[in-house]
Coordinates of C-alpha atoms in Angstrom, one line a residue:
M166 CA -18.4 21.0 6.4
R167 CA -21.4 18.7 5.2
I168 CA -20.6 15.6 3.8
G169 CA -22.0 11.9 2.6
F170 CA -20.4 9.0 4.5
V171 CA -20.7 5.6 3.7
G172 CA -19.6 2.8 5.4
L173 CA -19.5 2.6 9.3
G174 CA -17.2 -0.1 9.9
K175 CA -14.4 -0.1 12.5
M176 CA -12.1 2.1 10.6
G177 CA -15.4 4.6 8.8
G178 CA -16.9 5.3 12.1
N179 CA -14.3 6.5 13.8
M180 CA -13.8 8.7 11.0
V181 CA -18.1 9.8 11.1
T182 CA -17.0 10.3 14.3
R183 CA -14.4 12.1 14.4
L184 CA -15.9 14.3 11.7
L185 CA -18.7 14.7 13.9
R186 CA -16.3 16.1 16.5
S187 CA -14.4 18.6 14.3
G188 CA -17.9 20.5 14.3
H189 CA -18.8 19.1 10.5
Q190 CA -22.2 17.8 9.6
V191 CA -21.9 14.4 8.7
A192 CA -24.8 11.9 6.1
A193 CA -24.1 8.8 7.1
Y194 CA -25.2 5.3 5.5
G195 CA -24.2 1.7 6.4
R196 CA -25.5 -1.2 6.2
S197 CA -25.4 -2.4 9.8
P198 CA -29.0 -0.9 11.6
Q199 CA -26.5 -0.7 15.0
A200 CA -23.9 1.3 13.1
L201 CA -26.6 3.8 11.7
E202 CA -28.1 3.6 14.9
F203 CA -24.6 5.1 17.1
A204 CA -23.5 7.5 14.2
A205 CA -27.3 8.7 14.9
S206 CA -26.7 9.0 18.6
L207 CA -23.8 11.7 18.2
G208 CA -25.6 13.8 16.0
A209 CA -24.9 12.4 12.1
E210 CA -28.0 12.3 10.0
P211 CA -28.6 9.0 9.1
A212 CA -29.6 7.4 5.7
A213 CA -31.2 3.5 5.1
S214 CA -30.7 4.2 1.0
F215 CA -28.2 5.6 -1.8
Q216 CA -31.0 7.6 -2.5
E217 CA -32.0 9.1 0.8
L218 CA -27.8 9.7 1.3
C219 CA -28.2 11.7 -1.6
A220 CA -31.7 13.5 -0.9
H221 CA -29.3 15.3 2.5
L222 CA -26.4 16.8 0.9
P223 CA -27.5 19.7 -0.9
A224 CA -25.9 20.0 -4.8
P225 CA -21.9 20.1 -4.6
R226 CA -22.1 16.7 -3.0
A227 CA -19.3 15.3 -1.5
I228 CA -19.5 12.0 -0.9
W229 CA -16.5 9.6 1.2
M230 CA -16.7 5.7 0.3
M231 CA -15.2 3.4 3.2
V232 CA -15.6 0.4 2.0
P233 CA -13.7 -2.6 1.2
A234 CA -12.3 -3.1 -2.4
G235 CA -13.0 -4.7 -5.3
A236 CA -17.0 -5.7 -5.7
P237 CA -18.6 -3.3 -2.6
V238 CA -16.7 -0.1 -4.3
E239 CA -18.2 -0.7 -7.6
E240 CA -22.1 -1.8 -6.2
T241 CA -21.2 1.7 -4.1
L242 CA -20.8 3.3 -7.2
A243 CA -23.5 1.4 -9.2
G244 CA -26.1 2.9 -6.5
L245 CA -25.0 6.1 -5.9
L246 CA -24.4 7.0 -9.3
S247 CA -28.1 7.4 -10.1
H248 CA -28.7 10.1 -7.5
L249 CA -25.2 12.1 -8.8
S250 CA -25.4 15.4 -11.1
R251 CA -23.0 16.5 -12.7
G252 CA -20.1 18.7 -9.9
D253 CA -20.6 15.6 -7.2
L254 CA -17.2 14.2 -5.7
L255 CA -17.0 10.5 -4.0
I256 CA -14.1 9.6 -2.0
D257 CA -12.4 6.4 -1.7
G258 CA -10.9 6.3 1.3
G259 CA -10.3 2.3 1.0
N260 CA -8.0 0.3 0.4
S261 CA -9.0 0.2 -3.4
H262 CA -5.8 -1.4 -5.8
Y263 CA -4.4 1.7 -7.4
P264 CA -5.0 0.7 -11.3
D265 CA -9.4 -0.1 -10.0
S266 CA -8.5 4.1 -8.8
I267 CA -7.3 5.6 -12.1
R268 CA -10.0 3.4 -14.7
R269 CA -13.3 4.9 -11.9
G270 CA -11.5 8.4 -12.0
K271 CA -11.7 8.6 -15.8
E272 CA -14.9 7.2 -16.2
L273 CA -16.3 9.2 -13.6
Q274 CA -14.7 12.4 -15.2
T275 CA -16.9 11.5 -18.1
K276 CA -19.8 12.3 -16.5
G277 CA -18.8 15.0 -14.7
I278 CA -18.4 13.8 -11.4
G279 CA -14.7 14.3 -9.6
F280 CA -13.9 11.5 -8.1
L281 CA -10.0 11.4 -5.6
D282 CA -8.4 7.8 -4.4
C283 CA -7.7 8.6 -0.8
G284 CA -5.2 6.1 1.0
T285 CA -5.8 5.8 4.6
S286 CA -3.5 4.6 7.7
G287 CA -3.8 4.8 11.6
G288 CA -6.2 2.0 12.5
I289 CA -8.4 1.9 15.2
W290 CA -6.0 4.8 16.7
G291 CA -6.7 7.5 14.1
L292 CA -10.0 8.2 16.0
E293 CA -7.7 10.1 18.9
L294 CA -4.5 10.1 16.8
G295 CA -5.9 11.3 13.2
Y296 CA -5.6 9.4 10.2
C297 CA -2.1 9.4 7.3
L298 CA -4.1 10.3 4.0
M299 CA -2.3 9.9 0.9
V300 CA -4.9 11.3 -1.7
G301 CA -4.9 11.2 -5.2
G302 CA -6.3 13.3 -7.8
E303 CA -7.0 16.9 -9.2
R304 CA -6.4 19.5 -6.8
R305 CA -9.3 21.5 -7.2
H306 CA -10.9 18.8 -6.2
F307 CA -8.3 18.5 -2.9
E308 CA -8.7 21.4 -1.9
R309 CA -12.5 21.2 -1.8
I310 CA -12.6 18.2 0.2
E311 CA -9.1 20.0 2.6
P312 CA -11.0 21.0 5.8
V313 CA -12.7 17.0 6.0
L314 CA -8.4 16.0 5.5
K315 CA -7.3 18.6 8.1
S316 CA -10.2 17.8 10.7
L317 CA -9.3 13.6 10.3
A318 CA -5.7 14.4 9.8
P319 CA -2.9 15.1 12.5
E320 CA -0.9 18.4 11.2
E321 CA 1.2 17.6 8.2
G322 CA -1.0 14.1 8.3
Y323 CA -2.1 14.9 4.9
A324 CA -1.4 15.4 1.0
L325 CA -2.3 15.4 -2.5
V326 CA 0.3 13.3 -4.3
G327 CA -0.3 12.9 -7.3
P328 CA -3.2 12.2 -10.1
S329 CA -6.1 9.8 -10.1
G330 CA -4.6 6.1 -8.5
A331 CA -1.3 7.9 -6.7
G332 CA -2.9 7.6 -3.8
H333 CA -4.2 4.5 -3.5
F334 CA -0.4 3.4 -5.6
V335 CA 1.1 5.3 -2.2
K336 CA -1.1 3.7 0.4
M337 CA -0.4 -0.3 -0.9
V338 CA 3.3 0.6 -0.7
H339 CA 2.6 2.2 2.3
N340 CA 1.6 -1.6 3.4
G341 CA 4.1 -3.4 1.6
I342 CA 6.7 -1.8 3.8
E343 CA 4.3 -2.2 6.6
Y344 CA 4.1 -6.1 6.1
A345 CA 8.5 -6.7 6.1
L346 CA 7.7 -4.1 9.3
L347 CA 6.4 -6.8 10.9
Q348 CA 8.3 -9.5 10.1
A349 CA 11.3 -8.2 10.7
Y350 CA 9.9 -7.2 14.5
G351 CA 8.2 -10.8 14.5
E352 CA 12.3 -12.2 13.9
G353 CA 14.2 -10.1 16.2
F354 CA 11.8 -10.7 19.1
E355 CA 12.0 -14.6 18.4
L356 CA 15.1 -15.0 18.2
L357 CA 15.3 -12.8 21.6
A358 CA 12.9 -15.0 23.1
S359 CA 14.7 -17.7 22.2
A360 CA 18.3 -16.8 23.7
D361 CA 16.7 -19.0 27.2
E362 CA 20.4 -18.5 29.2
F363 CA 19.9 -14.4 29.4
G364 CA 16.1 -14.3 30.8
L365 CA 15.2 -11.4 28.9
D366 CA 12.4 -9.3 29.3
L367 CA 11.0 -8.5 26.0
P368 CA 9.3 -5.8 26.9
R369 CA 10.9 -4.0 28.7
V370 CA 13.4 -4.5 25.2
A371 CA 11.0 -3.4 23.8
S372 CA 11.1 -0.4 25.7
L373 CA 14.1 0.1 26.1
W374 CA 15.4 -0.1 21.9
N375 CA 12.0 2.4 21.9
Q376 CA 14.6 5.6 24.1
G377 CA 16.9 6.8 21.2
S378 CA 17.2 4.0 18.8
V379 CA 17.3 3.4 15.2
V380 CA 14.9 1.6 15.4
R381 CA 12.4 3.1 17.6
S382 CA 8.4 3.3 16.3
W383 CA 4.6 2.9 16.9
L384 CA 5.0 -0.5 16.1
L385 CA 7.2 -0.9 18.6
E386 CA 5.3 0.7 21.1
L387 CA 2.6 -1.4 20.4
A388 CA 4.6 -4.5 20.6
E389 CA 6.0 -3.4 24.0
R390 CA 2.1 -3.3 24.4
A391 CA 1.9 -6.8 23.7
L392 CA 4.5 -8.2 24.8
A393 CA 3.7 -7.1 28.5
K394 CA 0.3 -8.4 28.0
D395 CA 1.4 -11.7 27.4
P396 CA 4.9 -12.4 27.3
K397 CA 5.5 -15.8 25.7
L398 CA 2.2 -14.9 23.4
E399 CA 0.9 -18.2 24.4
T400 CA -3.0 -16.5 24.1
I401 CA -2.6 -15.7 20.2
R402 CA -2.3 -18.6 16.9
G403 CA 0.6 -17.7 15.1
Y404 CA -1.4 -17.8 11.8
V405 CA -1.6 -13.7 10.2
E406 CA -4.5 -12.8 7.2
D407 CA -3.6 -10.8 4.6
S408 CA -5.5 -8.5 3.2
G409 CA -4.6 -8.0 -0.1
E410 CA -1.8 -4.9 -0.3
G411 CA 0.7 -7.2 0.0
R412 CA 0.4 -9.0 -3.0
W413 CA -0.2 -6.4 -5.4
T414 CA 2.6 -5.0 -4.0
A415 CA 4.8 -7.8 -4.7
L416 CA 2.9 -7.9 -8.2
D417 CA 3.6 -4.8 -9.3
A418 CA 7.2 -4.3 -7.8
V419 CA 7.4 -7.8 -10.8
G420 CA 6.3 -6.0 -13.5
R421 CA 8.6 -2.9 -12.3
G422 CA 11.3 -5.1 -12.0
V423 CA 12.3 -3.9 -8.5
P424 CA 13.5 -6.0 -6.8
A425 CA 11.5 -5.8 -3.2
T426 CA 12.9 -8.5 -1.8
A427 CA 12.2 -7.9 1.9
I428 CA 8.3 -7.3 1.2
A429 CA 7.9 -10.1 -0.6
H430 CA 9.5 -12.9 1.8
S431 CA 7.5 -10.7 4.6
L432 CA 4.6 -11.3 2.6
F433 CA 5.1 -15.9 1.5
A434 CA 5.5 -15.8 5.9
R435 CA 2.0 -14.6 6.8
F436 CA 1.3 -17.9 3.6
A437 CA 3.3 -20.1 5.6
S438 CA 2.0 -18.9 9.3
R439 CA -1.4 -20.3 7.6
Q440 CA -0.1 -24.3 7.0
E441 CA -0.6 -26.5 9.9
E442 CA 2.5 -28.7 8.6
P443 CA 4.0 -27.2 4.6
F444 CA 3.8 -30.1 2.4
S445 CA 7.6 -28.5 1.7
A446 CA 8.9 -29.3 4.9
R447 CA 7.4 -33.5 5.0
L448 CA 9.3 -33.2 1.1
I449 CA 12.6 -32.2 2.8
A450 CA 12.3 -34.7 5.7
A451 CA 11.9 -37.1 3.1
L452 CA 14.9 -36.3 0.6
R453 CA 17.1 -36.0 3.6
R454 CA 16.1 -39.3 4.9
E455 CA 16.4 -41.0 1.3
F456 CA 20.3 -39.8 0.6
G457 CA 21.8 -39.8 4.4
G458 CA 19.1 -42.0 5.7
H459 CA 18.2 -38.7 8.4
A460 CA 15.7 -39.7 10.2
T461 CA 11.8 -38.8 10.0
K462 CA 9.3 -38.7 12.7
A463 CA 6.3 -40.2 12.3
R464 CA 2.9 -37.9 11.7
D465 CA 0.6 -38.2 15.0

């Protein structure tokens, strides 16, 4: 299949590579000249502008966007629209907020342009293992792009999950669950690491748990890899960013009255990881001194 691709970052570049390996023809646009050169070296047709990208594609066109959520998606849509025609199809494979995808689907429909929101999971491993693709939109658009989905995903690794917005909603909740899973593994291994009396081999424990236990997972395999490289994680600072989906998930749970307590806790734990010395902890220490005369430690 012939497809256009916008966004050649870590995920986008690997997805283009996987498509080319599967025999698809790809016209690629990216802001980085180096990324464009790399895509061209793999066999993609490089495009220096949205106009050039669309000119490389016969109508009806299909263009996959792999750009950050928010303003970058809006800017990409605005840049593409003047070069598109009725019957063309756009796919947003990034992590857009699902209400934005619902709105974009409706707006594009009035112009006769199809739209799919595709939650994409797989990270840097997707190039070799494939990507899990959660698609929202009309079935006719889904079926049109299905050859591309089959090439990007492992077997049974893609599905139409509902109408516009559903793909990004499912991906949002997926990432919220990911936050909670990471937090659970982090807390569990911290407890293991604190048990000095046992001298536990943490990589060995991670490997053991992956042999039939109920907590086995790919994340646990990655934990084993990370701990094997640095058993005490002495080279890594415990600073954890959040990319937005955890916040959206927690806020959505509040709006729907769903008690997503583990997800909310994992989000707040990320906030705490970025504080050098929380004001709240200092206040607690001060209060204990005031009501109980407990000793405090002076700041450096």
